[in-house]
mmCIF file of C-alpha atoms in Angstrom:
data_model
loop_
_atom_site.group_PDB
_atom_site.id
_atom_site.type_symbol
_atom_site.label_atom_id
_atom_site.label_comp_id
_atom_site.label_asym_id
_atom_site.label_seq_id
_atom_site.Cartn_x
_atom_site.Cartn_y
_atom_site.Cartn_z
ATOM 1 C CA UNK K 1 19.587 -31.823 -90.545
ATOM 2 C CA UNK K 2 15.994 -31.607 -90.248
ATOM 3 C CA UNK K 3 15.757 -34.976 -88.923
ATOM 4 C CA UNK K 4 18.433 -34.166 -86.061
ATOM 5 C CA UNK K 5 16.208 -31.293 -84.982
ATOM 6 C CA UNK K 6 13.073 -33.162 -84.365
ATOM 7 C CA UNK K 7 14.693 -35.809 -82.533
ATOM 8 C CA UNK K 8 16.243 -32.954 -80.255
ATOM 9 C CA UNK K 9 12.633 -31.157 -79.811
ATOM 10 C CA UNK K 10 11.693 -34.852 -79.078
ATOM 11 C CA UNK K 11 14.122 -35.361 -76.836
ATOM 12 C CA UNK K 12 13.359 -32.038 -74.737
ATOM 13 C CA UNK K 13 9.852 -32.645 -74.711
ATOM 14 C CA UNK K 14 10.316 -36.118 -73.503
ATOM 15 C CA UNK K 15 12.854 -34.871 -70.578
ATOM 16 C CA UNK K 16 10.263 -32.196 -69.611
ATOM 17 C CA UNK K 17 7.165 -34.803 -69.389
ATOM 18 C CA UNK K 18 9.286 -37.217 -67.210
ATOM 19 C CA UNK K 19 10.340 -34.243 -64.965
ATOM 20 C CA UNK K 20 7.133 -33.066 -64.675
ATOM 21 C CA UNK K 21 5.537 -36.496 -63.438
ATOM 22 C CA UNK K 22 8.787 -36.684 -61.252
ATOM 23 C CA UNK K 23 7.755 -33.323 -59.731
ATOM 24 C CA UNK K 24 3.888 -34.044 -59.336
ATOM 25 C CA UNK K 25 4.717 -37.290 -58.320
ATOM 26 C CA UNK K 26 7.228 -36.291 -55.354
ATOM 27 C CA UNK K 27 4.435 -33.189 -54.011
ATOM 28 C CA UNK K 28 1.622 -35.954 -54.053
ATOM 29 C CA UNK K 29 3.388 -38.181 -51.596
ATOM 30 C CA UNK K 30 2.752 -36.977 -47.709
ATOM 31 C CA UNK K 31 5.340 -35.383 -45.909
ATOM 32 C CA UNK K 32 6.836 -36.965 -42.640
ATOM 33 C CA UNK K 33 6.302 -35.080 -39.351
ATOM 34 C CA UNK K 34 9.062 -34.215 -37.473
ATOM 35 C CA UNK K 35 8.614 -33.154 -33.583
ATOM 36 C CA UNK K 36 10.943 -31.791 -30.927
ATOM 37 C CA UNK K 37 11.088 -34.226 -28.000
ATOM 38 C CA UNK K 38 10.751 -32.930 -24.769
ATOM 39 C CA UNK K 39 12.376 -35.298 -21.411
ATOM 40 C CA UNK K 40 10.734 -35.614 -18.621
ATOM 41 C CA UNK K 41 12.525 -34.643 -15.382
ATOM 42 C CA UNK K 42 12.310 -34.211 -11.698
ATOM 43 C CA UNK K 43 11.662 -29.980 -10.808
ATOM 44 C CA UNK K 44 10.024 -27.989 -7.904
ATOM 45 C CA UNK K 45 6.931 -25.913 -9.206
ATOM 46 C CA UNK K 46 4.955 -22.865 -7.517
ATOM 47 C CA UNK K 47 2.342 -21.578 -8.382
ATOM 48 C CA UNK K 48 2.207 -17.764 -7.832
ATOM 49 C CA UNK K 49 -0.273 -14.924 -7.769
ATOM 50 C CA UNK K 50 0.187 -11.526 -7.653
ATOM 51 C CA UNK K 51 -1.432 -8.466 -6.393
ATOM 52 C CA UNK K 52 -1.694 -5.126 -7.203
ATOM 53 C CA UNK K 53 -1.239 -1.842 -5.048
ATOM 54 C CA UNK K 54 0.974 0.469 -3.490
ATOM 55 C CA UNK K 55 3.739 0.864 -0.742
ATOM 56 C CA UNK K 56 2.868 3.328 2.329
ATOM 57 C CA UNK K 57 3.419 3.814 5.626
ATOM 58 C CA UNK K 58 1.806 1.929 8.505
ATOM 59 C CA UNK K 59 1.301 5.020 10.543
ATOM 60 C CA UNK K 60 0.649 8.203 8.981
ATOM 61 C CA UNK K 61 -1.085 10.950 11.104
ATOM 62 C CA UNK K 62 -2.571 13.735 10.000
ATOM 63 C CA UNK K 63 -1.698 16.863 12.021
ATOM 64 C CA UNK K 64 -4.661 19.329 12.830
ATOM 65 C CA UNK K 65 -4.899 22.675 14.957
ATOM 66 C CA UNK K 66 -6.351 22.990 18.586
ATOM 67 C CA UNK K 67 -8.035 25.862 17.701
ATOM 68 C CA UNK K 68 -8.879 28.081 14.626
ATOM 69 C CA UNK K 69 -7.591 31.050 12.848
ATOM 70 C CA UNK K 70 -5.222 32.271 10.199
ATOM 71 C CA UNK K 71 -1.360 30.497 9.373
ATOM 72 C CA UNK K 72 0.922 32.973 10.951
ATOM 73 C CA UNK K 73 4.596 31.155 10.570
ATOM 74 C CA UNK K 74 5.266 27.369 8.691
ATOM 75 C CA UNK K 75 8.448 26.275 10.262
ATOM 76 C CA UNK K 76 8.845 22.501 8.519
ATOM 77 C CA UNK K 77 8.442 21.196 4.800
ATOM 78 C CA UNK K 78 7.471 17.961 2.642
ATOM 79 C CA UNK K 79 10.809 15.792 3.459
ATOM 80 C CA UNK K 80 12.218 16.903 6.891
ATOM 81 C CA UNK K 81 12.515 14.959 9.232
ATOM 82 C CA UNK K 82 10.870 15.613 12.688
ATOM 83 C CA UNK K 83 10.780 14.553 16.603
ATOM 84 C CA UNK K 84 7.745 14.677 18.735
ATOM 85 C CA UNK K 85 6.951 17.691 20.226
ATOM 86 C CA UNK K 86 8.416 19.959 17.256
ATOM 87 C CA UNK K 87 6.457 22.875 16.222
ATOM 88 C CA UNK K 88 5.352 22.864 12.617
ATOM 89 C CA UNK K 89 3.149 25.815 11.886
ATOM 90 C CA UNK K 90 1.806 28.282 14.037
ATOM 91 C CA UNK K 91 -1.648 30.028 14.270
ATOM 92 C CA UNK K 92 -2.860 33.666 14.627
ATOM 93 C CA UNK K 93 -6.003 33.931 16.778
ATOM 94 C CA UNK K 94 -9.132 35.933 15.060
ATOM 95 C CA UNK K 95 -11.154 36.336 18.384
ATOM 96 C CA UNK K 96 -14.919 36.073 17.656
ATOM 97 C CA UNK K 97 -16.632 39.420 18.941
ATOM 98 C CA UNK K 98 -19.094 38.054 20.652
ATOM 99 C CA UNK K 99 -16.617 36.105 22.993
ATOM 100 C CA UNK K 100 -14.741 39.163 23.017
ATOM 101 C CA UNK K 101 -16.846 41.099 24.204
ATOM 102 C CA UNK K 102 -18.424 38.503 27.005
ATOM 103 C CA UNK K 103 -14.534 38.158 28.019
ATOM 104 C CA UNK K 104 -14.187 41.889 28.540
ATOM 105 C CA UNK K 105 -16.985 42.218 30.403
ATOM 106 C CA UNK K 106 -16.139 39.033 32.690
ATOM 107 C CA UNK K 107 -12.265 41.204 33.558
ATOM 108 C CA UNK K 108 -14.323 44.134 34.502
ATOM 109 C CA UNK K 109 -16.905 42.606 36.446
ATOM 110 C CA UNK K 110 -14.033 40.501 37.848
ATOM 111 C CA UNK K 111 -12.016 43.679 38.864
ATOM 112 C CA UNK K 112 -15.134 45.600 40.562
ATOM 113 C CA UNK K 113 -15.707 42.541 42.610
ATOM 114 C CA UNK K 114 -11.683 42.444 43.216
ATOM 115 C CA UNK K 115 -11.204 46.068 44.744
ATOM 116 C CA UNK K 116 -14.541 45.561 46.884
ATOM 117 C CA UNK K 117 -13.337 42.249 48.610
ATOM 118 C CA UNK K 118 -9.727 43.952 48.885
ATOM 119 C CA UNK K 119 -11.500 46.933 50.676
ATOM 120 C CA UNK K 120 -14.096 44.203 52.701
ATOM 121 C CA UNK K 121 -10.674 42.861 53.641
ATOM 122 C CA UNK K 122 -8.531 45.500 54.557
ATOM 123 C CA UNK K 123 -11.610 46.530 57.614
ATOM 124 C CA UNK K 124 -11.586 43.357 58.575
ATOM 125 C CA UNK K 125 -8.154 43.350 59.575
ATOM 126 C CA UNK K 126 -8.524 46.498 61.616
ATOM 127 C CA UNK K 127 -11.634 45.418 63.295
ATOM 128 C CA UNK K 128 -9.809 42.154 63.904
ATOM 129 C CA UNK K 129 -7.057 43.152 64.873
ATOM 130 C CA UNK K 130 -8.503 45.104 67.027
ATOM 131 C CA UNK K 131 -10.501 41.851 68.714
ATOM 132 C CA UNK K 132 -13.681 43.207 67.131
ATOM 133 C CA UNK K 133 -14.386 40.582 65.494
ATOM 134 C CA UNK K 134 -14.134 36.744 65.563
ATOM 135 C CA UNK K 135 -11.294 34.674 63.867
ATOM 136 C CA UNK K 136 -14.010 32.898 61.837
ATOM 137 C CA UNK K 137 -15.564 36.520 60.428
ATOM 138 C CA UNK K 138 -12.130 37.382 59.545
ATOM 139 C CA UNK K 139 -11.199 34.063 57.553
ATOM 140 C CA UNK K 140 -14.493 34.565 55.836
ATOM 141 C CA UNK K 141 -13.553 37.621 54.256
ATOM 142 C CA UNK K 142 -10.072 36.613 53.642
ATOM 143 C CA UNK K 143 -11.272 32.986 51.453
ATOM 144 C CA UNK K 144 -13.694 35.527 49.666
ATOM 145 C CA UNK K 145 -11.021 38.349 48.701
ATOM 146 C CA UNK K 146 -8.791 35.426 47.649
ATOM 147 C CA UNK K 147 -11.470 33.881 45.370
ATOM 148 C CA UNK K 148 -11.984 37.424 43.747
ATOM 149 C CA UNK K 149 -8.715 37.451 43.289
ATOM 150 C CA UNK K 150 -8.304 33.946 41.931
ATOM 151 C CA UNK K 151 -11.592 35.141 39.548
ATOM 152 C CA UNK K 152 -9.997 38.085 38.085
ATOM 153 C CA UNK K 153 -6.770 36.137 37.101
ATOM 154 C CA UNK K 154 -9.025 33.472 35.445
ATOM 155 C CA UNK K 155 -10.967 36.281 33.520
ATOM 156 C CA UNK K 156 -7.536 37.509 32.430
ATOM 157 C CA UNK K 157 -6.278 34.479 31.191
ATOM 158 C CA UNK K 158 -9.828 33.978 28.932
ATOM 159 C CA UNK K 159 -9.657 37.096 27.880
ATOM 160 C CA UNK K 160 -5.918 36.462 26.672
ATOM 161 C CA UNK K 161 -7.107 33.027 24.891
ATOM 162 C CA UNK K 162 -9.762 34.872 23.204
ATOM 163 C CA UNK K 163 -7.476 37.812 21.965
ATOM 164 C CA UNK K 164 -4.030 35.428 21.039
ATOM 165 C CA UNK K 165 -5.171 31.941 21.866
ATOM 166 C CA UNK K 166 -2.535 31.508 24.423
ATOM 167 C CA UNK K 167 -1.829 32.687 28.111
ATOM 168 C CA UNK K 168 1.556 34.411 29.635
ATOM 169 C CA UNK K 169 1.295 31.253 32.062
ATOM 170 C CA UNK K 170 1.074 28.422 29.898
ATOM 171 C CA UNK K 171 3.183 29.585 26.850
ATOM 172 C CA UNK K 172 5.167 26.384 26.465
ATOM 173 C CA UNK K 173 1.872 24.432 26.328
ATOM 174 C CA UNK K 174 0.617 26.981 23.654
ATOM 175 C CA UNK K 175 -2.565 25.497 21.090
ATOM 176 C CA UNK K 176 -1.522 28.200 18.838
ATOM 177 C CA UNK K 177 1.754 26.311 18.336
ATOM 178 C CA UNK K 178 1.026 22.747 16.077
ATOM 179 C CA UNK K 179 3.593 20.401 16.882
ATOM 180 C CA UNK K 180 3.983 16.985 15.851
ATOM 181 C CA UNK K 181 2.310 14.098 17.488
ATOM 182 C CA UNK K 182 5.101 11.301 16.214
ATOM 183 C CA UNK K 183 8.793 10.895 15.272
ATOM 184 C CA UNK K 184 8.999 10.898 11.435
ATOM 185 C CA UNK K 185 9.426 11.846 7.989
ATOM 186 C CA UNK K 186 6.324 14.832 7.046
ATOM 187 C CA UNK K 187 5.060 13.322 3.775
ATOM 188 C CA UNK K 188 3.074 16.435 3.254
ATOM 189 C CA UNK K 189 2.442 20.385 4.199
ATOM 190 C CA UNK K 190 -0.920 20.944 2.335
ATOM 191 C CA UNK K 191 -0.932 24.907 3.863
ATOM 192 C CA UNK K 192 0.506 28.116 3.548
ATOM 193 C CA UNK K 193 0.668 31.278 5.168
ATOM 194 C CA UNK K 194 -2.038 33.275 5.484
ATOM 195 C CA UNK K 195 -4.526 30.194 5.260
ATOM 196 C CA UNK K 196 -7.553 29.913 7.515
ATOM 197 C CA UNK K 197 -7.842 26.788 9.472
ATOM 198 C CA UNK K 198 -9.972 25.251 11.382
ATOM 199 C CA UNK K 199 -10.202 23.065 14.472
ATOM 200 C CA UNK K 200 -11.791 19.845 14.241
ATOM 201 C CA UNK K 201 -15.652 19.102 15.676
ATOM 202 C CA UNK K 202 -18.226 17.336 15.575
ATOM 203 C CA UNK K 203 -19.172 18.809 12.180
ATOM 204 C CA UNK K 204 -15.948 19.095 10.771
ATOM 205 C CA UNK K 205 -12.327 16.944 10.933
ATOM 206 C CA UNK K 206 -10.755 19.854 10.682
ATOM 207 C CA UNK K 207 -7.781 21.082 8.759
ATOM 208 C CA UNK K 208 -5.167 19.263 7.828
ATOM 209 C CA UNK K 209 -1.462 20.947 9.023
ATOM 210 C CA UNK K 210 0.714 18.708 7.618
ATOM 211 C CA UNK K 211 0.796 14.962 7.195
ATOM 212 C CA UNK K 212 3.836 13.048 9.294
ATOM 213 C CA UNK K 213 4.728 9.118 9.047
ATOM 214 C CA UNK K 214 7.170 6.712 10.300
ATOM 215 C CA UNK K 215 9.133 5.935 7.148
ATOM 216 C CA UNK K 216 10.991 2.867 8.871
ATOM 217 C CA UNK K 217 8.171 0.656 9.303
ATOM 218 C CA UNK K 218 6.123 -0.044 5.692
ATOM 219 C CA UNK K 219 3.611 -2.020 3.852
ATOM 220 C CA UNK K 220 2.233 -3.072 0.962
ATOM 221 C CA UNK K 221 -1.601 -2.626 0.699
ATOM 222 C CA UNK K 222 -3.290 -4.153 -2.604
ATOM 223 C CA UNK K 223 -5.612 -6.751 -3.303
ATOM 224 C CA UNK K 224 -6.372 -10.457 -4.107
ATOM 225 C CA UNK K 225 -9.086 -11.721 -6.695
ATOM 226 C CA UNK K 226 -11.509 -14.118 -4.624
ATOM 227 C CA UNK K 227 -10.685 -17.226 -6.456
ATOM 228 C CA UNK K 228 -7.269 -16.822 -4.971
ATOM 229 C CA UNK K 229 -8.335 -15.421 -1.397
ATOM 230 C CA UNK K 230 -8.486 -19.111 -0.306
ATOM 231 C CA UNK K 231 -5.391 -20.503 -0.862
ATOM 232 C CA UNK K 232 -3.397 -17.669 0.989
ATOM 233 C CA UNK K 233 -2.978 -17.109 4.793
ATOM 234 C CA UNK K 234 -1.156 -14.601 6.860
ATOM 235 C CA UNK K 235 2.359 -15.417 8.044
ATOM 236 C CA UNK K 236 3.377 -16.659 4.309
ATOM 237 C CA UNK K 237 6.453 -15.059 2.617
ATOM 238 C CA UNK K 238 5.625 -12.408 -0.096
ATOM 239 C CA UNK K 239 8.205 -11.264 -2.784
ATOM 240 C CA UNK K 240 7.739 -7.160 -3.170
ATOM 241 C CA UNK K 241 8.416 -5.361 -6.363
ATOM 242 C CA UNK K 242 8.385 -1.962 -6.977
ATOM 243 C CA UNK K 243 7.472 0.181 -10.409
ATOM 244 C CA UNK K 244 10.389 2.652 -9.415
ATOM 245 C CA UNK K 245 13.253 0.036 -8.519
ATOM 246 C CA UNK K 246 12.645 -2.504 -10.759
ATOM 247 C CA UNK K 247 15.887 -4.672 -10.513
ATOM 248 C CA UNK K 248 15.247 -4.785 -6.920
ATOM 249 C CA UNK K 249 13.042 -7.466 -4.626
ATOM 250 C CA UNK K 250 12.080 -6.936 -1.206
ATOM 251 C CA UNK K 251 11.251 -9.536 1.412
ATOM 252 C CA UNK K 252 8.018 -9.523 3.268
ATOM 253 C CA UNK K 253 5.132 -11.661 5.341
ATOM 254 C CA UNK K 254 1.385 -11.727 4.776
ATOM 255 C CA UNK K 255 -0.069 -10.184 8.142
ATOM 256 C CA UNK K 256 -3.910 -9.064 6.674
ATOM 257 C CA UNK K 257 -6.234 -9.929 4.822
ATOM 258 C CA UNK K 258 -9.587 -8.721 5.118
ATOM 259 C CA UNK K 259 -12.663 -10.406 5.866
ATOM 260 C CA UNK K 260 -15.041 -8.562 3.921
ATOM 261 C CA UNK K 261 -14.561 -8.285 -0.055
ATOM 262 C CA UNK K 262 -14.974 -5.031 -2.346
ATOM 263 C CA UNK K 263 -16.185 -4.871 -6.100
ATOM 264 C CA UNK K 264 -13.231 -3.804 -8.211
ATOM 265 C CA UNK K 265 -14.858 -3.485 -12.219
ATOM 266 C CA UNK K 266 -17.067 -6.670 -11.645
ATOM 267 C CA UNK K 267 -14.868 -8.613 -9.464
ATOM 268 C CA UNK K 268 -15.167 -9.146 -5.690
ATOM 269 C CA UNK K 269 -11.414 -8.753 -4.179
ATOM 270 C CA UNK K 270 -10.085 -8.737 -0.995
ATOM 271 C CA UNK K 271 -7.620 -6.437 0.598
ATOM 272 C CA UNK K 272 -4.582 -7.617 1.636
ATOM 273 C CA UNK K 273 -1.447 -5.970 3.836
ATOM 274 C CA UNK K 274 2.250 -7.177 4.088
ATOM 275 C CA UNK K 275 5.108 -5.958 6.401
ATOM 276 C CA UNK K 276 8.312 -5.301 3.861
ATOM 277 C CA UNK K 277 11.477 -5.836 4.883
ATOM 278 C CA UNK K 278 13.732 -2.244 3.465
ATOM 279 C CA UNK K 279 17.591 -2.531 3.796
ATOM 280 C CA UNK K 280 18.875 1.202 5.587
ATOM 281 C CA UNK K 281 20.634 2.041 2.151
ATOM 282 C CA UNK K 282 17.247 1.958 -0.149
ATOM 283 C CA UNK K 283 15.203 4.403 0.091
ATOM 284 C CA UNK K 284 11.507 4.128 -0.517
ATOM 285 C CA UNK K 285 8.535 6.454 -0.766
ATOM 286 C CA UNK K 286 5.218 6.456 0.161
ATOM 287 C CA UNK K 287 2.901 5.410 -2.789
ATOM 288 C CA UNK K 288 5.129 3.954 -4.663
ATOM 289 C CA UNK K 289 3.404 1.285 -7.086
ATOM 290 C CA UNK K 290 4.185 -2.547 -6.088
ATOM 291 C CA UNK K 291 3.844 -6.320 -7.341
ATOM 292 C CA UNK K 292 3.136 -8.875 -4.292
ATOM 293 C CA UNK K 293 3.552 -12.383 -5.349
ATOM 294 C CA UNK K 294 2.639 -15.090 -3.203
ATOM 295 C CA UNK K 295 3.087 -18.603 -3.254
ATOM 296 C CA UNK K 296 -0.165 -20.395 -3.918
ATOM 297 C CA UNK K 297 1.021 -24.086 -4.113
ATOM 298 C CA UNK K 298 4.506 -25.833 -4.435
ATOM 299 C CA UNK K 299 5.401 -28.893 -5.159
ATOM 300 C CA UNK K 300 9.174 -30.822 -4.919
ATOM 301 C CA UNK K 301 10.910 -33.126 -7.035
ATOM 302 C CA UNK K 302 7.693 -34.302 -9.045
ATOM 303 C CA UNK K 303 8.016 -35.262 -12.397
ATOM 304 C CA UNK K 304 7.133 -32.529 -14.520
ATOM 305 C CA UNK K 305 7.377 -31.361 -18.607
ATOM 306 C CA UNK K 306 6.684 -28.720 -20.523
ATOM 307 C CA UNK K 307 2.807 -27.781 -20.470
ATOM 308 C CA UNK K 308 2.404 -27.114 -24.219
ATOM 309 C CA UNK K 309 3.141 -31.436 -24.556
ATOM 310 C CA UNK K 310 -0.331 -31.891 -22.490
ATOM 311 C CA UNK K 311 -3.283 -32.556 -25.106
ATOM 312 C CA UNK K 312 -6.586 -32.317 -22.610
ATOM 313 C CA UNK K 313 -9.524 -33.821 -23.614
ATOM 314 C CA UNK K 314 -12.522 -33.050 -21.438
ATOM 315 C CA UNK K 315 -11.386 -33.953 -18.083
ATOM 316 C CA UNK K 316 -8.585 -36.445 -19.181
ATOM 317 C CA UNK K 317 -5.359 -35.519 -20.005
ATOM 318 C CA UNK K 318 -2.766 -36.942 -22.544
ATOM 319 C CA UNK K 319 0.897 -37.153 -23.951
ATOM 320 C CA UNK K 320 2.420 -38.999 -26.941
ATOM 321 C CA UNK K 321 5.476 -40.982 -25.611
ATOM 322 C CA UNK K 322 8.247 -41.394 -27.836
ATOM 323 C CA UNK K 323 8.239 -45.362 -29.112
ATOM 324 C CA UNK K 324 10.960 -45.201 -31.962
ATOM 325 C CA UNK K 325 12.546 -42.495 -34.102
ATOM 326 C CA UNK K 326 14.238 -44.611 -36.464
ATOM 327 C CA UNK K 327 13.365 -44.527 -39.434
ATOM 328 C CA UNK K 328 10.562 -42.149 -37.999
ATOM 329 C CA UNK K 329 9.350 -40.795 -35.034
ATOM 330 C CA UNK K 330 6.853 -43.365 -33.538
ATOM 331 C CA UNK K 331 4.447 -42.105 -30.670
ATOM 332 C CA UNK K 332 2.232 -44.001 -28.154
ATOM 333 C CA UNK K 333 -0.628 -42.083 -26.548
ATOM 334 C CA UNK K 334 -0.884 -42.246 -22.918
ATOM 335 C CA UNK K 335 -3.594 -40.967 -20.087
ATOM 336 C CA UNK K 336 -1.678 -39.236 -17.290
ATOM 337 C CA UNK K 337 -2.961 -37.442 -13.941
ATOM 338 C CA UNK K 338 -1.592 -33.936 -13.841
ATOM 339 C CA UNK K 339 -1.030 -31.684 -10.889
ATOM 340 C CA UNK K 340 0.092 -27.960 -10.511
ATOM 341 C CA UNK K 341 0.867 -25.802 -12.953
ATOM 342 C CA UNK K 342 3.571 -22.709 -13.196
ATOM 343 C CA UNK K 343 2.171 -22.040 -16.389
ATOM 344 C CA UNK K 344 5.174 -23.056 -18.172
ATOM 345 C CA UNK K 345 5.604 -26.555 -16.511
ATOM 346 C CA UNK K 346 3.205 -28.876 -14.915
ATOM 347 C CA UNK K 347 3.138 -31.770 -12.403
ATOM 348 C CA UNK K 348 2.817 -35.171 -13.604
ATOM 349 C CA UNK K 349 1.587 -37.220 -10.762
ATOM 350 C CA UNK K 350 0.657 -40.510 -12.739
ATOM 351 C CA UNK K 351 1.188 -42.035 -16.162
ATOM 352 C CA UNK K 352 4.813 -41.002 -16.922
ATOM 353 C CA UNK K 353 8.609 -41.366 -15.182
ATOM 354 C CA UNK K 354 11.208 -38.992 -15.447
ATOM 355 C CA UNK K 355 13.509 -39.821 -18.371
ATOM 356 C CA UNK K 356 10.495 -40.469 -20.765
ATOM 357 C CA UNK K 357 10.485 -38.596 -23.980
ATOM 358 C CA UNK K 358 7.354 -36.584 -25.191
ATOM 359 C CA UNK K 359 5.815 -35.201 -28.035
ATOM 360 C CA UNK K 360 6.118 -32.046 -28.035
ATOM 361 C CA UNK K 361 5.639 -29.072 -31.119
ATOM 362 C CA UNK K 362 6.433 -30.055 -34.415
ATOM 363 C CA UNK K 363 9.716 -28.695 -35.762
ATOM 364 C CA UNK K 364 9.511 -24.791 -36.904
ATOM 365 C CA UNK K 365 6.463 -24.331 -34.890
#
């Protein structure tokens, strides 16, 4: 029985020597490479950039008083829309004393001067009248009463512009009334009632009333890196898309770009502006965020693969063509002349034909 028993632990130990050499044996040997195998084929590539910035109005006009004071009335808000020639706020007059006072004293002045050449007058007529005088004296006196009284109206009229900033006689045409300037949407009302404002000078632009813009006819302002500055030009087609409607894509052309760069974190950039096409049923706001991406280079029906197959090796470039794959994958190394890139594909312009096979990432990678 004993003997059976050592010829089993034999047996076992034998079984587990062989299968360990099997094992060792089997790990020792190298493992074939398997690759996927990527086909060359004909495609159109562009290469793209895109710029930064914001969607806003080409004209948007700030709206500042004629003359200074305090907010009496605000007749509009942010949103409404408004025609030329609407009134938007109006302003209360706080006369300055000093031209207060010099307009006072002009009216009275004006008036003393008025009753004497309406007195100077009235003789004349009698003594001419009564062939006293000569027709020349007499129109004399006449052109002088009617300049007094041409004077005193004037003095009236400043003294009401002082006082209210507006005349009985040229109400419609009132400074004290801020209307708008354009047709359009008002983007903004920055003040309220009450507010002092002030006209604008040379010392001052003045306060701001409200802030008005066409809303029909917008752009995109951003800007373009300098290393891509060069291979745009205006008149191109741009593709617009916005933060706020991102399943949307708007339509516009390149129609600035300037020629003087600014330094943006380090980087010299150059601003750009493009004319968007908005369908009436969208509406859009001004300073909205936007993507413009513009075609940089395009090329059709080249022969083109799958970047990530190009090995580059100091200024050459390389692929491994497929040669066999039976009973392994058998690869021939070959120099090719590349072209554009859309950073997934790129252009093959020499080396390789369209229905070649490639190396490309080994299998699980």
């Amino acid at each position: 029985m004993k003997k059976y028993i050592k010829i089993a632990l034999l047996v076992v130990l034998a079984l587990i020597f062989i299968g360990t050499f099997v094992f060792l044996y089997q790990k020792s040997q190298p493992k074939e490479t398997i690759y996927d195998v990527l086909t060359a084929e004909k495609d159109t590539l562009v290469q793209t950039t895109v710029a930064t910035g914001k969607i806003e109005p080409r004209d948007e006009v700030l709206i500042k008083p004629q003359i200074s004071g305090i907010i009496a009335e605000v007749y509009k808000e942010a949103g409404q829309k408004i025609k030329k020639g609407e009134v938007i706020a109006k302003v209360k007059v706080i006369p300055e004393l000093g031209s207060l006072n010099a307009a006072e004293s002009r009216v009275r002045l004006a008036e003393m001067n008025g009753r004497q050449a309406e007195t100077d007058l009235q003789r004349m007529e009698k003594l001419y009248k009564g062939k006293l005088v000569s027709s020349e004296e007499y129109e004399k006196t006449l052109l002088t009463t009617q300049q007094a009284r041409e004077e005193l109206q004037a003095a009236k009229d400043n003294l009401e512009i002082v006082k209210e900033g507006i005349t009985k006689n040229s109400a419609s045409f009132s400074s004290t009334l801020i209307r708008s300037t354009i047709d359009g949407l008002i983007l903004d009302v920055p003040i309220k009632v009450g507010n002092s404002v002030i006209m604008s000078n040379t010392f001052n632009d003045g306060t701001t009333i409200a802030t008005v813009a066409d809303m029909g006819d917008l752009i995109f302002r951003g800007n373009v890196d300098e290393t891509e500055v060069g291979r745009i030009h205006e008149g191109i087609p741009v593709k617009i898309t916005l933060g706020a409607l991102q399943n949307m894509q708007f339509d516009a052309t390149l129609e600035y770009i300037s020629p003087k760069s600014t330094e943006n974190n380090g980087a010299n950039q150059f601003e750009i502006k493009a004319a968007i096409q908005v369908p009436d049923s969208v509406t859009i706001r001004s300073g909205y965020s936007a993507n413009a991406e513009m075609e940089l280079q395009r090329a059709d029906n080249v022969v083109a693969i799958a970047e990530s197959a190009i090995e580059f090796e100091n200024d050459s470039a390389f692929v491994y063509v497929l040669t066999d794959s039976v009973p392994v994958q058998k690869f021939e190394r070959r120099s090719v002349t590349t072209g554009i890139s859309n950073g997934i594909k790129i252009e093959i312009k020499k080396g390789l034909n369209a229905g070649e096979q490639v190396r490309g990432l080994k299998k699980g990678e």
